[in-house]
CSV table of C-alpha atoms in Angstrom, one decimal:
chain,number,residue,atom,x,y,z
A,1437,MET,CA,0.0,0.0,0.0
A,1438,ASN,CA,1.1,3.5,-0.7
A,1439,PRO,CA,2.7,4.6,2.6
A,1440,LEU,CA,1.4,8.2,2.4
A,1441,ARG,CA,-2.1,7.0,1.7
A,1442,ALA,CA,-1.9,4.9,4.9
A,1443,LYS,CA,-0.8,7.9,6.8
A,1444,ILE,CA,-3.6,10.0,5.4
A,1445,GLU,CA,-6.2,7.4,6.1
A,1446,GLN,CA,-4.9,7.1,9.7
A,1447,GLU,CA,-5.4,10.9,10.1
A,1448,ILE,CA,-8.9,10.7,8.7
A,1449,ARG,CA,-9.8,7.9,11.2
A,1450,GLU,CA,-8.5,10.0,14.0
A,1451,ASN,CA,-9.9,13.4,13.0
A,1452,GLY,CA,-12.6,12.8,10.4
A,1453,PRO,CA,-12.6,14.1,6.8
A,1454,ILE,CA,-9.7,16.5,6.3
A,1455,PRO,CA,-9.7,19.8,4.3
A,1456,PHE,CA,-8.3,19.5,0.8
A,1457,ALA,CA,-5.6,22.0,1.7
A,1458,ARG,CA,-4.4,19.5,4.4
A,1459,TYR,CA,-4.5,16.6,1.9
A,1460,MET,CA,-2.5,18.7,-0.6
A,1461,GLU,CA,0.0,19.7,2.1
A,1462,LEU,CA,0.6,16.1,3.1
A,1463,CYS,CA,1.0,15.0,-0.6
A,1464,LEU,CA,3.6,17.6,-1.3
A,1465,TYR,CA,5.4,18.3,2.0
A,1466,ASP,CA,5.1,15.3,4.3
A,1467,PRO,CA,8.7,15.0,5.6
A,1468,GLU,CA,8.9,11.2,4.8
A,1469,PHE,CA,6.6,10.6,1.9
A,1470,GLY,CA,5.7,13.9,0.4
A,1471,TYR,CA,6.4,14.6,-3.3
A,1472,TYR,CA,9.1,17.2,-2.6
A,1473,SER,CA,10.7,15.0,0.1
A,1474,ARG,CA,11.2,11.9,-2.0
A,1475,SER,CA,13.7,12.7,-4.8
A,1476,ALA,CA,15.4,15.6,-6.5
A,1477,GLU,CA,15.2,13.8,-9.8
A,1478,ARG,CA,11.6,14.9,-10.1
A,1479,PHE,CA,12.9,18.2,-11.3
A,1480,GLY,CA,14.3,18.8,-14.8
A,1481,GLN,CA,13.3,17.8,-18.3
A,1482,ALA,CA,13.7,14.1,-17.5
A,1483,GLY,CA,11.5,14.4,-14.4
A,1484,ASP,CA,7.9,15.4,-13.8
A,1485,PHE,CA,8.3,19.1,-14.6
A,1486,TYR,CA,11.0,21.7,-15.3
A,1487,THR,CA,11.4,25.4,-14.6
A,1488,SER,CA,12.9,28.3,-16.6
A,1489,SER,CA,16.3,27.6,-15.1
A,1490,ASP,CA,16.2,24.1,-16.6
A,1491,VAL,CA,15.8,25.6,-20.1
A,1492,HIS,CA,19.0,27.7,-20.2
A,1493,ALA,CA,21.3,29.6,-17.8
A,1494,VAL,CA,20.2,32.8,-19.5
A,1495,PHE,CA,17.2,33.0,-17.2
A,1496,GLY,CA,19.4,33.3,-14.2
A,1497,ARG,CA,21.8,35.6,-16.1
A,1498,LEU,CA,19.0,38.0,-17.1
A,1499,LEU,CA,17.6,38.0,-13.5
A,1500,ALA,CA,21.1,38.7,-12.2
A,1501,ARG,CA,21.2,41.8,-14.5
A,1502,GLN,CA,17.8,42.9,-13.1
A,1503,PHE,CA,18.9,42.2,-9.4
A,1504,GLU,CA,22.0,44.3,-10.0
A,1505,GLU,CA,19.9,47.2,-11.3
A,1506,MET,CA,17.7,46.9,-8.2
A,1507,TRP,CA,20.8,47.1,-6.1
A,1508,ARG,CA,21.7,50.3,-7.8
A,1509,VAL,CA,18.2,51.7,-7.5
A,1510,LEU,CA,18.6,51.1,-3.7
A,1511,GLY,CA,21.7,53.2,-3.7
A,1512,SER,CA,24.4,50.5,-4.2
A,1513,PRO,CA,24.4,49.5,-0.5
A,1514,ALA,CA,27.5,47.8,1.0
A,1515,LYS,CA,25.3,44.8,1.7
A,1516,ILE,CA,22.2,43.4,0.1
A,1517,GLN,CA,20.4,40.1,0.7
A,1518,LEU,CA,18.8,38.1,-2.1
A,1519,ILE,CA,16.3,35.6,-0.7
A,1520,GLU,CA,14.9,32.9,-2.9
A,1521,LEU,CA,11.8,31.0,-1.8
A,1522,GLY,CA,11.6,27.4,-2.9
A,1523,PRO,CA,15.0,27.2,-4.8
A,1524,GLY,CA,14.7,23.5,-5.7
A,1525,ARG,CA,18.1,22.2,-6.7
A,1526,GLY,CA,19.8,25.6,-6.6
A,1527,LEU,CA,20.3,25.9,-10.4
A,1528,PHE,CA,18.9,29.4,-10.6
A,1529,ALA,CA,21.0,30.5,-7.6
A,1530,GLN,CA,24.1,29.0,-9.3
A,1531,ASP,CA,23.4,30.9,-12.5
A,1532,VAL,CA,22.8,34.2,-10.7
A,1533,LEU,CA,25.9,33.9,-8.5
A,1534,ALA,CA,28.2,32.8,-11.3
A,1535,TRP,CA,27.0,35.6,-13.7
A,1536,SER,CA,27.1,38.3,-11.0
A,1537,GLU,CA,30.6,37.3,-10.1
A,1538,LYS,CA,31.7,37.5,-13.7
A,1539,LYS,CA,29.7,40.6,-14.9
A,1540,PHE,CA,28.8,42.6,-11.8
A,1541,PRO,CA,31.7,42.3,-9.4
A,1542,GLU,CA,30.6,45.3,-7.2
A,1543,PHE,CA,27.1,43.9,-6.8
A,1544,PHE,CA,28.6,40.4,-6.2
A,1545,ARG,CA,30.8,41.8,-3.3
A,1546,ALA,CA,27.7,43.2,-1.6
A,1547,LEU,CA,25.5,40.2,-2.3
A,1548,ARG,CA,24.4,37.6,0.3
A,1549,TYR,CA,22.2,34.8,-1.2
A,1550,SER,CA,19.8,33.1,1.2
A,1551,LEU,CA,17.9,30.0,0.0
A,1552,LEU,CA,14.7,29.0,1.8
A,1553,GLU,CA,14.0,25.3,1.0
A,1554,GLY,CA,11.9,23.0,3.2
A,1555,SER,CA,12.8,19.7,1.6
A,1556,SER,CA,15.8,17.9,3.1
A,1557,VAL,CA,16.4,16.1,-0.2
A,1558,LEU,CA,16.6,19.4,-2.1
A,1559,ARG,CA,18.7,21.0,0.7
A,1560,SER,CA,21.2,18.3,0.2
A,1561,ARG,CA,21.3,18.8,-3.5
A,1562,ILE,CA,21.7,22.6,-3.0
A,1563,GLN,CA,24.7,21.9,-0.7
A,1564,SER,CA,26.3,20.0,-3.6
A,1565,THR,CA,25.3,22.5,-6.3
A,1566,LEU,CA,26.4,25.6,-4.4
A,1567,ALA,CA,29.2,24.1,-2.3
A,1568,ARG,CA,31.7,26.9,-3.3
A,1569,TYR,CA,29.4,29.7,-2.4
A,1570,LEU,CA,28.1,28.1,0.8
A,1571,GLU,CA,31.7,27.5,2.0
A,1572,SER,CA,32.7,31.0,1.3
A,1573,GLY,CA,29.7,32.5,3.1
A,1574,LYS,CA,28.4,34.1,-0.1
A,1575,ALA,CA,25.3,31.9,0.1
A,1576,ASP,CA,23.5,30.2,3.0
A,1577,LEU,CA,20.6,27.8,3.5
A,1578,ALA,CA,18.0,29.5,5.7
A,1579,THR,CA,16.5,28.0,8.7
A,1580,ILE,CA,13.0,26.4,8.3
A,1581,GLY,CA,10.0,27.6,10.3
A,1582,ASN,CA,6.6,26.0,10.5
A,1583,TRP,CA,3.3,27.3,9.2
A,1584,PRO,CA,0.5,28.1,11.6
A,1585,GLU,CA,-1.7,25.3,12.7
A,1586,PRO,CA,-4.3,23.8,10.3
A,1587,GLY,CA,-7.6,25.7,10.4
A,1588,ALA,CA,-5.9,29.1,10.1
A,1589,GLY,CA,-6.0,28.6,6.3
A,1590,THR,CA,-2.4,27.6,6.0
A,1591,THR,CA,-0.3,24.5,6.3
A,1592,SER,CA,1.8,23.1,9.1
A,1593,VAL,CA,4.4,20.8,7.6
A,1594,SER,CA,8.0,21.7,6.8
A,1595,GLN,CA,7.5,24.7,4.4
A,1596,PRO,CA,10.0,27.5,4.7
A,1597,ALA,CA,8.7,30.5,6.6
A,1598,LEU,CA,10.0,34.1,6.8
A,1599,SER,CA,10.8,34.8,10.5
A,1600,GLY,CA,9.9,38.4,11.5
A,1601,ARG,CA,11.9,41.0,9.6
A,1602,GLY,CA,15.1,38.9,9.3
A,1603,ILE,CA,16.0,35.6,7.8
A,1604,GLY,CA,17.5,33.0,10.1
A,1605,THR,CA,20.3,30.9,8.6
A,1606,ALA,CA,21.6,27.4,9.4
A,1607,ASN,CA,24.9,28.9,10.7
A,1608,GLY,CA,23.3,31.8,12.4
A,1609,ARG,CA,24.9,34.4,10.1
A,1610,ALA,CA,21.7,36.2,9.2
A,1611,LEU,CA,22.0,39.8,8.0
A,1612,ALA,CA,20.5,42.6,10.0
A,1613,ALA,CA,16.9,43.6,9.3
A,1614,GLU,CA,18.0,47.0,8.1
A,1615,VAL,CA,20.0,45.4,5.2
A,1616,PRO,CA,18.0,45.9,1.9
A,1617,ALA,CA,16.7,42.7,0.4
A,1618,ILE,CA,15.3,41.3,-2.8
A,1619,LEU,CA,12.8,38.4,-2.4
A,1620,PHE,CA,12.5,36.1,-5.4
A,1621,ALA,CA,10.0,33.3,-6.0
A,1622,ASN,CA,9.8,31.3,-9.2
A,1623,GLU,CA,7.0,28.7,-9.3
A,1624,PHE,CA,6.7,28.8,-5.6
A,1625,PHE,CA,3.1,30.0,-4.9
A,1626,ASP,CA,1.5,27.6,-7.3
A,1627,ALA,CA,2.6,24.7,-5.0
A,1628,LEU,CA,1.1,26.2,-1.8
A,1629,PRO,CA,-2.0,24.3,-0.6
A,1630,VAL,CA,-5.4,25.6,-1.6
A,1631,GLU,CA,-8.9,25.0,-0.4
A,1632,VAL,CA,-11.5,24.0,-3.1
A,1633,LEU,CA,-15.0,25.3,-3.1
A,1634,SER,CA,-18.0,24.3,-5.2
A,1635,GLU,CA,-21.8,24.8,-5.1
A,1636,TRP,CA,-21.8,22.0,-2.5
A,1637,GLY,CA,-19.4,23.7,-0.1
A,1638,SER,CA,-15.8,23.3,0.9
A,1639,LEU,CA,-14.0,20.1,-0.2
A,1640,ARG,CA,-13.1,17.5,2.4
A,1641,ILE,CA,-11.3,14.2,1.8
A,1642,ASP,CA,-12.7,11.0,3.5
A,1643,SER,CA,-11.7,7.3,3.3
A,1644,ARG,CA,-14.3,4.6,2.5
A,1645,ASP,CA,-13.8,1.0,1.6
A,1646,GLY,CA,-10.0,1.6,1.0
A,1647,ARG,CA,-10.6,4.6,-1.3
A,1648,LEU,CA,-10.1,8.3,-0.8
A,1649,VAL,CA,-13.4,10.0,-1.6
A,1650,GLU,CA,-14.7,13.6,-1.7
A,1651,THR,CA,-17.2,15.0,0.7
A,1652,TRP,CA,-18.3,18.6,1.4
A,1653,ALA,CA,-18.6,20.8,4.4
A,1654,PRO,CA,-20.0,24.4,4.9
A,1655,PRO,CA,-17.3,26.9,3.8
A,1656,SER,CA,-15.7,29.1,6.4
A,1657,ALA,CA,-16.3,32.9,6.7
A,1658,GLU,CA,-12.6,33.4,5.6
A,1659,GLN,CA,-13.1,31.3,2.5
A,1660,LEU,CA,-16.2,33.2,1.5
A,1661,GLY,CA,-14.5,36.5,2.2
A,1662,PHE,CA,-11.7,35.4,-0.2
A,1663,LEU,CA,-14.3,34.8,-2.9
A,1664,ASP,CA,-15.9,38.2,-2.3
A,1665,GLN,CA,-12.7,40.1,-2.5
A,1666,TYR,CA,-10.4,38.3,-5.0
A,1667,SER,CA,-12.3,35.5,-6.8
A,1668,ILE,CA,-15.7,34.4,-8.1
A,1669,TYR,CA,-18.4,32.2,-6.6
A,1670,PRO,CA,-18.5,28.7,-8.3
A,1671,GLU,CA,-21.4,28.1,-10.7
A,1672,ALA,CA,-23.1,24.8,-11.1
A,1673,SER,CA,-20.7,21.9,-11.5
A,1674,GLU,CA,-17.7,24.3,-11.1
A,1675,ARG,CA,-14.8,24.4,-8.7
A,1676,VAL,CA,-12.8,27.4,-7.5
A,1677,GLU,CA,-9.6,27.4,-5.5
A,1678,VAL,CA,-9.2,29.6,-2.4
A,1679,ALA,CA,-5.5,30.4,-1.8
A,1680,LEU,CA,-5.5,31.4,1.8
A,1681,ALA,CA,-1.9,30.0,2.4
A,1682,ALA,CA,-0.5,32.0,-0.6
A,1683,GLU,CA,-2.3,35.2,0.7
A,1684,ARG,CA,-0.8,34.8,4.1
A,1685,TYR,CA,2.6,34.0,2.8
A,1686,MET,CA,2.6,37.1,0.6
A,1687,GLN,CA,1.7,39.2,3.6
A,1688,ASN,CA,4.7,37.6,5.4
A,1689,VAL,CA,6.9,38.5,2.4
A,1690,ALA,CA,5.8,42.1,2.5
A,1691,GLU,CA,6.2,42.3,6.3
A,1692,SER,CA,9.8,40.9,6.1
A,1693,LEU,CA,11.0,43.8,3.9
A,1694,ASP,CA,11.9,47.2,5.4
A,1695,ARG,CA,13.4,48.3,2.1
A,1696,GLY,CA,13.8,46.3,-1.1
A,1697,PHE,CA,12.0,44.4,-3.9
A,1698,ALA,CA,9.9,41.3,-4.4
A,1699,VAL,CA,9.9,39.5,-7.7
A,1700,ILE,CA,7.2,36.8,-8.1
A,1701,ILE,CA,7.1,34.7,-11.2
A,1702,ASP,CA,4.4,32.0,-11.7
A,1703,TYR,CA,1.5,30.9,-13.9
A,1704,GLY,CA,-1.7,32.4,-12.8
A,1705,TYR,CA,-4.6,34.9,-13.4
A,1706,THR,CA,-6.4,38.0,-12.2
A,1707,ARG,CA,-9.9,38.2,-10.9
A,1708,GLU,CA,-10.9,40.0,-14.1
A,1709,GLU,CA,-9.9,37.0,-16.1
A,1710,GLN,CA,-12.0,34.8,-13.9
A,1711,LEU,CA,-15.0,37.1,-14.4
A,1712,ALA,CA,-14.4,36.7,-18.1
A,1713,GLY,CA,-14.9,33.0,-17.7
A,1714,ARG,CA,-11.2,31.9,-17.6
A,1715,HIS,CA,-9.1,30.1,-15.0
A,1716,ARG,CA,-11.9,28.4,-13.2
A,1717,GLY,CA,-10.9,25.2,-11.6
A,1718,THR,CA,-7.2,25.2,-12.2
A,1719,LEU,CA,-6.2,22.5,-9.7
A,1720,LYS,CA,-4.2,19.7,-11.4
A,1721,ALA,CA,-2.0,16.7,-10.6
A,1722,ILE,CA,1.1,16.2,-12.8
A,1723,GLY,CA,3.4,13.3,-13.4
A,1724,GLN,CA,6.0,12.9,-16.2
A,1725,HIS,CA,4.9,16.2,-17.8
A,1726,SER,CA,1.3,14.8,-18.1
A,1727,ILE,CA,-1.9,15.8,-16.4
A,1728,SER,CA,-3.1,13.0,-14.1
A,1729,PRO,CA,-6.8,12.1,-14.1
A,1730,SER,CA,-7.0,12.3,-10.3
A,1731,PRO,CA,-5.0,13.9,-7.4
A,1732,TYR,CA,-6.0,10.9,-5.3
A,1733,GLU,CA,-4.5,8.0,-7.3
A,1734,ALA,CA,-1.0,8.2,-6.0
A,1735,PRO,CA,-0.5,10.4,-2.9
A,1736,GLY,CA,3.1,11.7,-2.7
A,1737,GLU,CA,4.0,10.4,-6.2
A,1738,GLN,CA,2.7,13.3,-8.3
A,1739,ASP,CA,2.8,17.0,-8.2
A,1740,ILE,CA,-0.3,19.0,-7.3
A,1741,THR,CA,-0.6,22.6,-8.3
A,1742,ALA,CA,-3.1,25.4,-8.8
A,1743,ASP,CA,-2.8,28.6,-10.9
A,1744,VAL,CA,-1.9,31.6,-8.8
A,1745,ASN,CA,-4.5,34.3,-8.0
A,1746,PHE,CA,-2.4,37.4,-8.6
A,1747,THR,CA,-5.2,39.7,-7.6
A,1748,ALA,CA,-5.1,38.2,-4.1
A,1749,LEU,CA,-1.3,38.3,-4.0
A,1750,ALA,CA,-1.1,41.9,-4.9
A,1751,ALA,CA,-3.8,42.8,-2.4
A,1752,ALA,CA,-2.0,40.9,0.3
A,1753,ALA,CA,1.2,42.8,-0.4
A,1754,GLN,CA,-0.6,46.1,-0.5
A,1755,LYS,CA,-2.2,45.4,2.9
A,1756,ARG,CA,1.4,45.4,4.3
A,1757,LYS,CA,2.2,48.8,2.6
A,1758,MET,CA,4.1,47.2,-0.3
A,1759,ASP,CA,3.8,49.0,-3.6
A,1760,THR,CA,3.1,46.6,-6.6
A,1761,ARG,CA,3.5,47.2,-10.3
A,1762,PRO,CA,0.8,46.1,-12.8
A,1763,LEU,CA,1.2,42.4,-13.7
A,1764,ILE,CA,3.3,41.7,-16.8
A,1765,THR,CA,4.1,38.5,-18.7
A,1766,GLN,CA,7.5,36.7,-18.4
A,1767,SER,CA,8.0,37.6,-22.1
A,1768,GLN,CA,7.6,41.3,-21.4
A,1769,PHE,CA,9.9,41.1,-18.3
A,1770,LEU,CA,12.7,39.2,-20.0
A,1771,MET,CA,12.5,41.2,-23.2
A,1772,GLY,CA,12.8,44.4,-21.1
A,1773,ILE,CA,15.9,43.1,-19.4
A,1774,GLY,CA,17.5,41.6,-22.5
A,1775,GLU,CA,16.8,44.2,-25.3
A,1776,ALA,CA,19.4,46.8,-24.1
A,1777,ASN,CA,22.3,44.5,-25.1
A,1778,GLN,CA,20.4,42.2,-27.5
A,1779,PHE,CA,20.5,39.3,-25.2
A,1780,ALA,CA,24.3,39.1,-25.1
A,1781,ASP,CA,23.9,37.2,-21.8
A,1782,ALA,CA,22.6,34.3,-23.8
A,1783,PHE,CA,25.0,34.2,-26.7
A,1784,GLU,CA,28.3,35.3,-25.1
A,1785,GLN,CA,29.8,31.8,-24.8
A,1786,CYS,CA,28.6,30.5,-28.2
A,1787,ARG,CA,31.5,29.9,-30.5
A,1788,LEU,CA,29.8,28.0,-33.4
A,1789,PRO,CA,26.7,28.8,-35.5
A,1790,GLN,CA,25.0,25.7,-34.3
A,1791,GLU,CA,25.5,26.7,-30.7
A,1792,ARG,CA,23.9,30.1,-31.4
A,1793,THR,CA,21.0,28.3,-33.0
A,1794,LYS,CA,20.5,26.0,-30.0
A,1795,VAL,CA,20.6,28.9,-27.6
A,1796,ALA,CA,18.2,30.9,-29.8
A,1797,LEU,CA,15.7,28.1,-29.6
A,1798,GLN,CA,16.0,27.9,-25.8
A,1799,LEU,CA,15.6,31.6,-25.5
A,1800,LYS,CA,12.6,31.5,-27.7
A,1801,HIS,CA,11.0,28.9,-25.4
A,1802,LEU,CA,11.4,31.4,-22.4
A,1803,VAL,CA,9.9,34.4,-24.1
A,1804,THR,CA,7.4,33.4,-26.8
A,1805,PRO,CA,3.7,32.6,-26.3
A,1806,ALA,CA,4.3,29.1,-27.6
A,1807,GLY,CA,6.7,28.5,-24.8
A,1808,MET,CA,6.7,29.9,-21.3
A,1809,GLY,CA,6.6,33.6,-22.2
A,1810,GLU,CA,2.9,34.3,-22.0
A,1811,SER,CA,1.8,31.5,-19.6
A,1812,PHE,CA,4.0,32.9,-16.8
A,1813,GLN,CA,3.2,36.3,-15.1
A,1814,VAL,CA,5.5,38.6,-13.1
A,1815,LEU,CA,4.5,40.6,-10.1
A,1816,ILE,CA,7.0,43.1,-8.8
A,1817,GLY,CA,6.6,44.8,-5.4
A,1818,SER,CA,8.7,47.4,-3.7
A,1819,GLN,CA,9.1,48.7,-0.2
A,1820,GLY,CA,10.7,51.9,1.0
A,1821,ILE,CA,11.4,53.0,-2.6
A,1822,SER,CA,9.8,55.8,-4.6
A,1823,VAL,CA,7.3,54.7,-7.2
A,1824,GLU,CA,9.3,56.5,-9.9
A,1825,ALA,CA,12.5,54.6,-9.0
A,1826,ALA,CA,10.7,51.2,-9.0
A,1827,GLU,CA,9.0,51.9,-12.4
A,1828,SER,CA,12.4,52.7,-13.9
A,1829,LEU,CA,13.5,49.1,-13.8
A,1830,CYS,CA,14.6,47.6,-17.2
A,1831,GLY,CA,12.3,44.6,-16.6
A,1832,LEU,CA,9.4,47.0,-16.9
A,1833,SER,CA,10.6,48.9,-19.9
A,1834,PHE,CA,9.2,46.6,-22.6
A,1835,SER,CA,5.7,46.7,-21.1
A,1836,ARG,CA,6.0,50.5,-20.9
A,1837,SER,CA,6.9,50.7,-24.6
A,1838,LEU,CA,3.7,48.7,-25.4
A,1839,ILE,CA,1.6,51.2,-23.5
A,1840,ARG,CA,2.9,54.3,-25.3
């Protein structure tokens, strides 16, 4: 029997049907049997899914260029902390650090890179990938906090949590809270547990005759409030996700910044798109790059995600006094960063025509609608910085030119 299924069924026997968010939490983050706890080989093009950093190092190189500009907008401080949420195997961090060291030495000297990763398997892979930077103190693995108890709309198993206004590190060398920071999250919020609502109520998971089955309970006032403010009410035979965990985490992100930027990249939608009939019922289970017919077939053996409600994320940030820029696509963001030097970051190490052709195809996958360019959105927030300074970022320049 699937060991995680047995664990889930035991919890149901002890406590009754569990909220879907709790089921999703266990499937993804259980320390023993959760999807992200089992193997680092699930990442990459040979695994179940891959991120932009798996396509080509240019993604990290372009972001390094954007981070360096953010550092200059902040006044080129002697120290700056870059905090990555859910860094996976550390490939993005490796690309950012290597390119910054090569191209932006002054920024690199000021930089401290903190990685918040809850999976012990992935932390071990990061220790190998970033060994040189970890040993030198240029990078660190941040300490892991717990989410609030279930019932508060969040999860409780080993997800990374921002602690107060500073980030704790494994060796206790956290930078002071007054040090400016850049928070970066790529495909992080889509993996946070969600509640699911339908015309029948709030989804619960029960166990009957050796099977996991769906049942329904009255929705909470907090869940209904989320629909009122940021989403839509489900119509007949329709399901809608309620991302309370993501909302609270974004508030935590905003609270952790005294001065700096937040860069959130993920696939998702706005409330306006939902009202137009799109992005309704986005929850999916994924294995080997294919959509699974059911999230209940193999607990812990497949990824479970939901598209990100960017309307709720932006509002959560604004509640904590963070300024947010209008949502843009990954294509617009990367084009804005790369157009100034015609994407030299991508082609610099190409020596042969066939190498340039290969890199051009990889870059195309990152920026075109047929690839990741239009399906991924970018939310940029700023704290303690003038609106004019934040809007001057090169990553926003391409979208500005489209408006003119």
